Amino acid sequence: MSRKYLCVLSLSLVACMTAGSDTPEALMDVDRAFVRATAANGVDGWVSYFAEDGSMVGGNLVTTGADSIRALLTPVFGDPTYSLQWEPLQAEVASSGDMGYTLGRYLRTRTDADGNIFRAGGSYVTVWRKDADGTWKAVLDVASPDQMPPGGSGN
């Protein structure tokens, strides 16, 4: 094969890979990878998917910036009985390919000192922005609990 054809083939493959990352299913895959990273790495996994200027909204609390999000959630993820699981159910990507959202359901679980298990579920929406390097980052994550946990703010 000539260099010209190899170049055209390579460019075509890159174009296909880039276009594929702009689909709703690809964005849902990013959200699923976010779940796995958080399960494996706790707060570090969670924060790694946020833009530096990203925000979280839960209950009456808005937290902006990766460092602030890390500070807020370090004690939460530091609890060895705490787990957070979620599943994206729907996604959309803007025609520009650089913004999108996922929405789905989540479940938080923790155990108190007496062995009582507490579960709090709800819905979420995450707004994503594609960085210049093609990486999707969360710019806004909003949690809406099914019901407020006892004595909690929803966070």
Backbone as a printed PyTorch tensor [residue, N CA C, xyz], in Angstrom:
tensor([[[  0.8380,  -1.1710,   0.0000],
         [  0.0000,   0.0000,   0.0000],
         [  0.8880,   1.2410,   0.0000]],

        [[  0.4680,   2.2570,  -0.7240],
         [  1.2790,   3.4720,  -0.7810],
         [  1.0750,   4.2900,   0.4920]],

        [[  1.9980,   5.2040,   0.7070],
         [  1.9170,   6.0830,   1.8800],
         [  0.6470,   6.9270,   1.8490]],

        [[  0.2510,   7.3290,   0.6470],
         [ -0.9500,   8.1620,   0.5080],
         [ -2.1750,   7.4100,   1.0270]],

        [[ -2.3210,   6.1530,   0.6440],
         [ -3.4750,   5.3700,   1.0830],
         [ -3.4140,   5.0740,   2.5810]],

        [[ -2.2230,   4.8060,   3.0950],
         [ -2.0760,   4.5890,   4.5310],
         [ -2.4610,   5.8410,   5.3170]],

        [[ -2.0740,   6.9910,   4.7990],
         [ -2.4100,   8.2540,   5.4500],
         [ -3.9230,   8.4670,   5.4550]],

        [[ -4.5620,   8.2390,   4.3040],
         [ -6.0130,   8.3960,   4.2120],
         [ -6.7090,   7.4080,   5.1470]],

        [[ -6.2490,   6.1540,   5.1760],
         [ -6.8400,   5.1520,   6.0510],
         [ -6.6820,   5.5600,   7.5140]],

        [[ -5.5020,   6.0260,   7.9040],
         [ -5.2610,   6.4520,   9.2810],
         [ -6.1640,   7.6090,   9.6660]],

        [[ -6.2730,   8.5970,   8.7940],
         [ -7.1390,   9.7400,   9.0750],
         [ -8.5980,   9.3140,   9.1900]],

        [[ -9.0120,   8.3690,   8.3620],
         [-10.3910,   7.8730,   8.4220],
         [-10.6660,   7.1730,   9.7500]],

        [[ -9.7070,   6.3650,  10.2010],
         [ -9.8720,   5.6780,  11.4860],
         [ -9.9550,   6.6720,  12.6340]],

        [[ -9.1110,   7.6900,  12.6260],
         [ -9.1450,   8.7150,  13.6740],
         [-10.4820,   9.4390,  13.6490]],

        [[-10.9680,   9.7810,  12.4710],
         [-12.2610,  10.4650,  12.3530],
         [-13.3830,   9.5980,  12.8990]],

        [[-13.3480,   8.3100,  12.6220],
         [-14.3810,   7.4080,  13.1280],
         [-14.3170,   7.2980,  14.6470]],

        [[-13.1110,   7.2140,  15.1940],
         [-12.9760,   7.1170,  16.6430],
         [-13.4720,   8.3940,  17.3040]],

        [[-13.1710,   9.5410,  16.7500],
         [-13.6060,  10.8040,  17.3220],
         [-15.1170,  10.9230,  17.2330]],

        [[-15.6840,  10.5990,  16.0860],
         [-17.1300,  10.6910,  15.9190],
         [-17.8380,   9.7580,  16.8870]],

        [[-17.2830,   8.5840,  17.1280],
         [-17.8960,   7.6250,  18.0260],
         [-17.9470,   8.0990,  19.4590]],

        [[-17.0440,   8.9720,  19.8610],
         [-17.0370,   9.4670,  21.2350],
         [-18.0730,  10.5510,  21.4450]],

        [[-18.7770,  10.9370,  20.3840],
         [-19.7850,  11.9910,  20.4600],
         [-21.1990,  11.4330,  20.5040]],

        [[-21.3530,  10.1480,  20.6980],
         [-22.6800,   9.5440,  20.6950],
         [-23.2200,   9.4280,  22.1210]],

        [[-24.5280,   9.3750,  22.2650],
         [-25.0910,   9.1630,  23.6070],
         [-24.5710,   7.8830,  24.2580]],

        [[-24.4510,   6.7990,  23.4970],
         [-23.9580,   5.5470,  24.0860],
         [-22.5150,   5.6930,  24.5640]],

        [[-21.6880,   6.4170,  23.8150],
         [-20.3050,   6.6450,  24.2450],
         [-20.2680,   7.4520,  25.5410]],

        [[-21.1610,   8.4280,  25.6690],
         [-21.2030,   9.2150,  26.9020],
         [-21.6970,   8.3670,  28.0740]],

        [[-22.6330,   7.4710,  27.8100],
         [-23.0590,   6.5480,  28.8730],
         [-21.9070,   5.6390,  29.2850]],

        [[-21.0700,   5.2500,  28.3280],
         [-19.8810,   4.4520,  28.6610],
         [-18.9210,   5.2400,  29.5450]],

        [[-18.7920,   6.5340,  29.2920],
         [-17.9500,   7.3870,  30.1490],
         [-18.5260,   7.3920,  31.5610]],

        [[-19.8440,   7.5420,  31.6830],
         [-20.4830,   7.5530,  32.9970],
         [-20.2770,   6.2140,  33.7070]],

        [[-20.3630,   5.1180,  32.9670],
         [-20.1260,   3.7900,  33.5670],
         [-18.6700,   3.6440,  34.0230]],

        [[-17.7400,   4.2000,  33.2600],
         [-16.3270,   4.1790,  33.6740],
         [-16.1410,   5.0200,  34.9380]],

        [[-16.8870,   6.1110,  35.0490],
         [-16.9000,   6.9630,  36.2380],
         [-17.3340,   6.1300,  37.4550]],

        [[-18.3660,   5.3080,  37.2980],
         [-18.8260,   4.4220,  38.3710],
         [-17.6960,   3.4920,  38.8020]],

        [[-17.0570,   2.8570,  37.8250],
         [-15.9900,   1.8880,  38.1370],
         [-14.8040,   2.5720,  38.8110]],

        [[-14.4260,   3.7570,  38.3240],
         [-13.2960,   4.4860,  38.9230],
         [-13.6080,   4.8800,  40.3570]],

        [[-14.8350,   5.2890,  40.6110],
         [-15.2220,   5.6820,  41.9690],
         [-15.2500,   4.4630,  42.8830]],

        [[-15.7780,   3.3410,  42.4070],
         [-15.8040,   2.1200,  43.2180],
         [-14.3900,   1.6510,  43.5510]],

        [[-13.4890,   1.7740,  42.6050],
         [-12.1170,   1.2970,  42.8030],
         [-11.2460,   2.2680,  43.6010]],

        [[-11.4740,   3.5750,  43.4290],
         [-10.5470,   4.5690,  43.9830],
         [-11.1920,   5.6120,  44.8880]],

        [[-12.4570,   5.4380,  45.2260],
         [-13.1200,   6.3510,  46.1550],
         [-13.1180,   7.7860,  45.6730]],

        [[-12.7720,   8.6780,  46.5790],
         [-12.8220,  10.1050,  46.2610],
         [-11.8970,  10.4620,  45.1040]],

        [[-10.7610,   9.7940,  44.9960],
         [ -9.8420,  10.0710,  43.8770],
         [-10.4870,   9.7090,  42.5440]],

        [[-11.1940,   8.5860,  42.4960],
         [-11.9000,   8.2030,  41.2870],
         [-13.0070,   9.1800,  40.9510]],

        [[-13.7340,   9.6250,  41.9790],
         [-14.8240,  10.5700,  41.7870],
         [-14.2980,  11.8840,  41.2150]],

        [[-13.3060,  12.4430,  41.8670],
         [-12.7870,  13.7570,  41.4690],
         [-12.1070,  13.6970,  40.1040]],

        [[-11.5470,  12.5560,  39.7440],
         [-10.8350,  12.4600,  38.4670],
         [-11.7500,  12.6830,  37.2650]],

        [[-13.0420,  12.5190,  37.4290],
         [-13.9790,  12.7180,  36.3270],
         [-14.5750,  14.1250,  36.2920]],

        [[-14.2020,  14.9700,  37.2470],
         [-14.7220,  16.3340,  37.2820],
         [-13.7670,  17.3160,  36.6290]],

        [[-14.3560,  18.2930,  35.9490],
         [-13.5660,  19.4280,  35.4510],
         [-13.0940,  20.2240,  36.6630]],

        [[-11.9830,  20.9290,  36.5140],
         [-11.4580,  21.7450,  37.6190],
         [-12.4980,  22.7430,  38.1210]],

        [[-13.3700,  23.2190,  37.2250],
         [-14.4020,  24.1870,  37.6060],
         [-15.7690,  23.5340,  37.7670]],

        [[-15.7970,  22.2160,  37.8780],
         [-17.0550,  21.4950,  37.9990],
         [-17.7590,  21.7630,  39.3170]],

        [[-19.0790,  21.5320,  39.3170],
         [-19.9000,  21.7450,  40.5120],
         [-20.7460,  20.5230,  40.8040]],

        [[-21.0210,  20.3370,  42.0950],
         [-21.9480,  19.3150,  42.5720],
         [-23.0740,  20.0120,  43.3040]],

        [[-24.3000,  19.5270,  43.1020],
         [-25.4560,  20.0480,  43.8140],
         [-26.1540,  18.8720,  44.4580]],

        [[-26.3700,  18.9680,  45.7600],
         [-27.1000,  17.9410,  46.4980],
         [-27.7790,  18.5870,  47.6830]],

        [[-29.0820,  18.3920,  47.8050],
         [-29.8200,  19.0530,  48.8850],
         [-29.7030,  20.5580,  48.7290]],

        [[-29.3000,  21.2280,  49.7800],
         [-29.1470,  22.6860,  49.7600],
         [-27.7050,  23.1170,  49.5380]],

        [[-26.8390,  22.1940,  49.1750],
         [-25.4140,  22.4700,  49.0920],
         [-24.9220,  22.4650,  47.6470]],

        [[-24.1920,  23.5250,  47.2820],
         [-23.5230,  23.5990,  45.9820],
         [-22.0300,  23.6740,  46.2690]],

        [[-21.2790,  22.7700,  45.6800],
         [-19.8250,  22.7340,  45.8650],
         [-19.1810,  22.8530,  44.4960]],

        [[-18.2900,  23.8410,  44.3450],
         [-17.6620,  24.1050,  43.0510],
         [-16.1530,  24.0000,  43.1730]],

        [[-15.5550,  23.3620,  42.1750],
         [-14.1080,  23.2080,  42.0970],
         [-13.6770,  21.8400,  42.5810]],

        [[-12.7640,  21.2360,  41.8450],
         [-12.3070,  19.8820,  42.1650],
         [-11.7410,  19.7910,  43.5780]],

        [[-10.9900,  20.8060,  44.0130],
         [-10.4150,  20.7650,  45.3640],
         [-11.5000,  20.8200,  46.4350]],

        [[-12.5210,  21.6510,  46.2170],
         [-13.6270,  21.7550,  47.1820],
         [-14.4450,  20.4710,  47.2170]],

        [[-14.6510,  19.8740,  46.0510],
         [-15.3880,  18.6100,  45.9840],
         [-14.6040,  17.5360,  46.7310]],

        [[-13.3070,  17.4940,  46.5170],
         [-12.4620,  16.5090,  47.2160],
         [-12.5540,  16.7130,  48.7310]],

        [[-12.4570,  17.9570,  49.1900],
         [-12.5090,  18.2410,  50.6250],
         [-13.8560,  17.8180,  51.2170]],

        [[-14.9380,  18.0770,  50.4950],
         [-16.2670,  17.7050,  50.9770],
         [-16.4250,  16.1930,  51.0740]],

        [[-15.9450,  15.4670,  50.0750],
         [-16.2290,  14.0350,  49.9870],
         [-15.1720,  13.1230,  50.5950]],

        [[-14.0070,  13.6430,  50.9500],
         [-12.9760,  12.7850,  51.5500],
         [-13.4860,  12.0740,  52.8010]],

        [[-14.1480,  12.7660,  53.7380],
         [-14.6590,  12.0270,  54.9060],
         [-15.7460,  11.0140,  54.5460]],

        [[-16.5670,  11.3350,  53.5720],
         [-17.6430,  10.4210,  53.1630],
         [-17.0430,   9.1320,  52.6170]],

        [[-16.1300,   9.2700,  51.6430],
         [-15.5070,   8.0840,  51.0560],
         [-14.5180,   7.4230,  52.0080]],

        [[-14.1130,   8.1390,  53.0520],
         [-13.2250,   7.5640,  54.0600],
         [-13.9160,   6.5620,  54.9650]],

        [[-15.2360,   6.5600,  54.9750],
         [-16.0140,   5.6060,  55.7530],
         [-15.9810,   4.2640,  55.0170]],

        [[-15.3590,   3.2430,  55.5950],
         [-15.2380,   1.9600,  54.8850],
         [-16.5690,   1.2640,  54.6290]],

        [[-17.6410,   1.6930,  55.3070],
         [-18.9530,   1.0780,  55.0760],
         [-19.7530,   1.8060,  54.0050]],

        [[-19.2230,   2.9120,  53.4900],
         [-19.9450,   3.7210,  52.5060],
         [-19.7190,   3.1850,  51.0960]],

        [[-20.7960,   3.1360,  50.3320],
         [-20.6520,   2.8340,  48.9100],
         [-21.6320,   3.7000,  48.1340]],

        [[-21.2350,   4.0230,  46.9310],
         [-22.0630,   4.7950,  46.0200],
         [-22.0730,   4.0580,  44.6920]],

        [[-23.2570,   3.7500,  44.2300],
         [-23.4220,   3.0750,  42.9400],
         [-24.4370,   3.8670,  42.1410]],

        [[-24.2620,   3.8860,  40.8390],
         [-25.2590,   4.5220,  39.9860],
         [-25.2380,   3.8960,  38.6120]],

        [[-26.3100,   4.1550,  37.8860],
         [-26.4560,   3.6050,  36.5460],
         [-27.0630,   4.6670,  35.6430]],

        [[-26.3510,   5.0270,  34.5720],
         [-26.9540,   5.9640,  33.6220],
         [-28.0750,   5.2680,  32.8510]],

        [[-29.1700,   5.9690,  32.6760],
         [-30.3190,   5.4150,  31.9570],
         [-30.5560,   6.1090,  30.6250]],

        [[-30.0240,   7.3110,  30.4970],
         [-30.2370,   8.0880,  29.2770],
         [-29.0750,   9.0560,  29.1150]],

        [[-28.7790,   9.3810,  27.8760],
         [-27.7440,  10.3760,  27.5770],
         [-28.1190,  11.1060,  26.2990]],

        [[-27.6500,  12.3190,  26.2110],
         [-27.7780,  13.1230,  24.9980],
         [-26.4650,  13.8560,  24.8040]],

        [[-26.1150,  14.0760,  23.5550],
         [-24.9080,  14.8310,  23.2140],
         [-25.3250,  15.9340,  22.2590]],

        [[-24.8410,  17.1500,  22.5080],
         [-25.1490,  18.2810,  21.6330],
         [-24.6180,  18.0190,  20.2330]],

        [[-25.2490,  18.6250,  19.2440],
         [-24.8020,  18.4260,  17.8670],
         [-23.3720,  18.9100,  17.6660]],

        [[-22.9090,  19.8300,  18.5150],
         [-21.5240,  20.3040,  18.4450],
         [-20.5440,  19.2240,  18.9080]],

        [[-21.0410,  18.2300,  19.6780],
         [-20.2000,  17.1360,  20.1460],
         [-19.3500,  17.4490,  21.3490]],

        [[-19.5080,  18.6440,  21.9260],
         [-18.6440,  19.0170,  23.0440],
         [-19.3730,  19.1590,  24.3780]],

        [[-20.6740,  18.9720,  24.3900],
         [-21.4620,  19.0240,  25.6270],
         [-22.4820,  17.8860,  25.5800]],

        [[-22.8380,  17.4110,  26.7600],
         [-23.8480,  16.3730,  26.8350],
         [-24.2820,  16.1790,  28.2680]],

        [[-25.2260,  15.2840,  28.4540],
         [-25.6460,  14.9600,  29.8090],
         [-25.9930,  13.4820,  29.8850]],

        [[-25.8870,  12.9700,  31.1130],
         [-26.3870,  11.6430,  31.4360],
         [-27.3430,  11.8090,  32.6020]],

        [[-28.3330,  10.9470,  32.6410],
         [-29.2070,  10.9200,  33.8080],
         [-29.4920,   9.4860,  34.1510]],

        [[-29.7360,   9.2710,  35.4380],
         [-29.9570,   7.9080,  35.8810],
         [-30.3380,   7.8470,  37.3340]],

        [[-30.0910,   6.6950,  37.9320],
         [-30.4470,   6.4190,  39.3170],
         [-29.1930,   6.0810,  40.1060]],

        [[-29.2070,   6.4610,  41.3870],
         [-28.0740,   6.1610,  42.2640],
         [-28.5650,   5.5390,  43.5550]],

        [[-27.6360,   4.8820,  44.2560],
         [-27.9040,   4.3230,  45.5790],
         [-26.6600,   4.5070,  46.4360]],

        [[-26.8480,   5.1610,  47.5680],
         [-25.7910,   5.3110,  48.5740],
         [-26.1140,   4.3480,  49.7110]],

        [[-25.0910,   3.6680,  50.2130],
         [-25.2740,   2.7260,  51.3090],
         [-24.1610,   2.9540,  52.3310]],

        [[-24.5350,   2.9040,  53.6140],
         [-23.5440,   2.9350,  54.6810],
         [-24.0940,   2.1660,  55.8710]],

        [[-23.1970,   1.7410,  56.7460],
         [-23.5710,   0.9900,  57.9350],
         [-23.1110,   1.7620,  59.1540]],

        [[-23.9900,   1.8960,  60.1670],
         [-23.5990,   2.6130,  61.3790],
         [-22.8850,   1.6630,  62.3420]],

        [[-22.4650,   2.1950,  63.4810],
         [-21.6820,   1.4230,  64.4490],
         [-22.4630,   0.2410,  65.0160]],

        [[-23.7930,   0.3180,  65.0000],
         [-24.6270,  -0.7780,  65.5090],
         [-24.9660,  -1.8140,  64.4420]],

        [[-24.4350,  -1.6220,  63.2370],
         [-24.6820,  -2.5660,  62.1620],
         [-25.9310,  -2.2840,  61.3470]],

        [[-26.5840,  -1.1580,  61.6310],
         [-27.7710,  -0.7870,  60.8520],
         [-27.3420,  -0.2800,  59.4830]],

        [[-28.0030,  -0.7820,  58.4640],
         [-27.6820,  -0.3840,  57.0910],
         [-28.6440,   0.7170,  56.6640]],

        [[-28.0710,   1.7990,  56.1500],
         [-28.8550,   2.9180,  55.6560],
         [-28.6660,   3.0210,  54.1520]],

        [[-29.7840,   3.1250,  53.4490],
         [-29.7610,   3.2600,  51.9960],
         [-30.5100,   4.5230,  51.6160]],

        [[-29.9600,   5.2530,  50.6850],
         [-30.6210,   6.4490,  50.1500],
         [-30.4410,   6.4380,  48.6470]],

        [[-31.5320,   6.4150,  47.9460],
         [-31.4830,   6.4010,  46.4910],
         [-32.1060,   7.6470,  45.9150]],

        [[-31.9040,   7.8150,  44.6440],
         [-32.4970,   8.9630,  43.9760],
         [-32.1170,   8.9960,  42.5130]],

        [[-32.3560,  10.1400,  41.9380],
         [-32.0310,  10.3810,  40.5350],
         [-30.8910,  11.3730,  40.4460]],

        [[-30.1970,  11.3550,  39.3280],
         [-29.1120,  12.3110,  39.1230],
         [-29.0860,  12.7410,  37.6700]],

        [[-28.4800,  13.8780,  37.4510],
         [-28.1250,  14.3170,  36.1080],
         [-26.7020,  14.8590,  36.1790]],

        [[-25.8900,  14.4600,  35.2280],
         [-24.5240,  14.9650,  35.1250],
         [-24.3820,  15.6290,  33.7670]],

        [[-23.9130,  16.8680,  33.7920],
         [-23.6420,  17.6030,  32.5590],
         [-22.1550,  17.4560,  32.2820]],

        [[-21.8350,  17.0750,  31.0540],
         [-20.4600,  16.7900,  30.6450],
         [-19.9980,  17.7880,  29.5940]],

        [[-18.7050,  18.1000,  29.6480],
         [-18.0640,  18.9480,  28.6360],
         [-16.8260,  18.2080,  28.1430]],

        [[-16.6450,  18.2270,  26.8370],
         [-15.4600,  17.5760,  26.2670],
         [-14.3120,  18.5710,  26.2600]],

        [[-13.2060,  18.1840,  26.8980],
         [-12.0090,  19.0290,  26.9250],
         [-11.3300,  19.0340,  25.5600]],

        [[-10.3680,  19.9210,  25.4080],
         [ -9.6320,  20.0490,  24.1460],
         [ -8.9570,  18.7330,  23.7480]],

        [[ -8.5820,  17.9130,  24.7500],
         [ -7.9280,  16.6430,  24.4450],
         [ -8.9320,  15.5210,  24.1400]],

        [[-10.2440,  15.8500,  24.1300],
         [-11.2630,  14.8600,  23.8050],
         [-11.8110,  14.0990,  24.9960]],

        [[-11.3640,  14.4440,  26.2070],
         [-11.8150,  13.7730,  27.4190],
         [-13.0910,  14.4250,  27.9360]],

        [[-14.0890,  13.6090,  28.2320],
         [-15.3120,  14.1190,  28.8400],
         [-15.0780,  14.3640,  30.3170]],

        [[-15.4770,  15.5370,  30.8130],
         [-15.3650,  15.8880,  32.2290],
         [-16.7220,  16.3940,  32.7190]],

        [[-17.0570,  16.0300,  33.9410],
         [-18.3080,  16.4920,  34.5430],
         [-18.1630,  17.9570,  34.9350]],

        [[-19.0990,  18.7800,  34.4880],
         [-19.1070,  20.1950,  34.8780],
         [-20.2250,  20.4790,  35.8720]],

        [[-21.2160,  19.5880,  35.9460],
         [-22.3030,  19.7500,  36.9090],
         [-22.8920,  18.3840,  37.2020]],

        [[-23.0010,  18.0700,  38.4930],
         [-23.6260,  16.8290,  38.9220],
         [-24.6940,  17.2070,  39.9480]],

        [[-25.9330,  16.8380,  39.6540],
         [-27.0500,  17.1800,  40.5270],
         [-27.7080,  15.8950,  40.9980]],

        [[-27.7920,  15.7370,  42.3170],
         [-28.4480,  14.5800,  42.9140],
         [-29.7960,  15.0170,  43.4830]],

        [[-30.7960,  14.2150,  43.2220],
         [-32.1390,  14.4790,  43.7370],
         [-32.6150,  13.2310,  44.4780]],

        [[-32.5320,  13.2530,  45.8150],
         [-32.9080,  12.0590,  46.5720],
         [-34.3990,  11.7570,  46.4630]],

        [[-34.7210,  10.4650,  46.5120],
         [-36.1240,  10.0530,  46.5260],
         [-36.8260,  10.6230,  47.7500]],

        [[-36.1400,  10.5670,  48.8690],
         [-36.6160,  11.1920,  50.0980],
         [-35.3910,  11.5720,  50.9070]],

        [[-35.5080,  12.6080,  51.6740],
         [-34.3830,  13.0860,  52.4590],
         [-34.0370,  12.0600,  53.5230]],

        [[-32.7530,  11.6540,  53.6140],
         [-32.3720,  10.7230,  54.6800],
         [-32.5250,  11.4080,  56.0390]],

        [[-32.7840,  10.6440,  57.1060],
         [-32.9720,  11.2510,  58.4220],
         [-31.7700,  12.0940,  58.8270]],

        [[-32.0390,  13.3440,  59.1800],
         [-30.9820,  14.2360,  59.6450],
         [-29.9820,  14.6230,  58.5810]],

        [[-30.2730,  14.3300,  57.3100],
         [-29.3010,  14.5990,  56.2590],
         [-29.6750,  15.7510,  55.3810]],

        [[-28.7140,  16.1970,  54.6160],
         [-28.9470,  17.2750,  53.6670],
         [-29.0530,  16.7450,  52.2490]],

        [[-29.0410,  15.4360,  52.0980],
         [-29.0980,  14.8380,  50.7750],
         [-27.7290,  14.5830,  50.1960]],

        [[-26.6900,  14.9270,  50.9110],
         [-25.3220,  14.7190,  50.4250],
         [-24.6800,  13.5510,  51.1170]]])
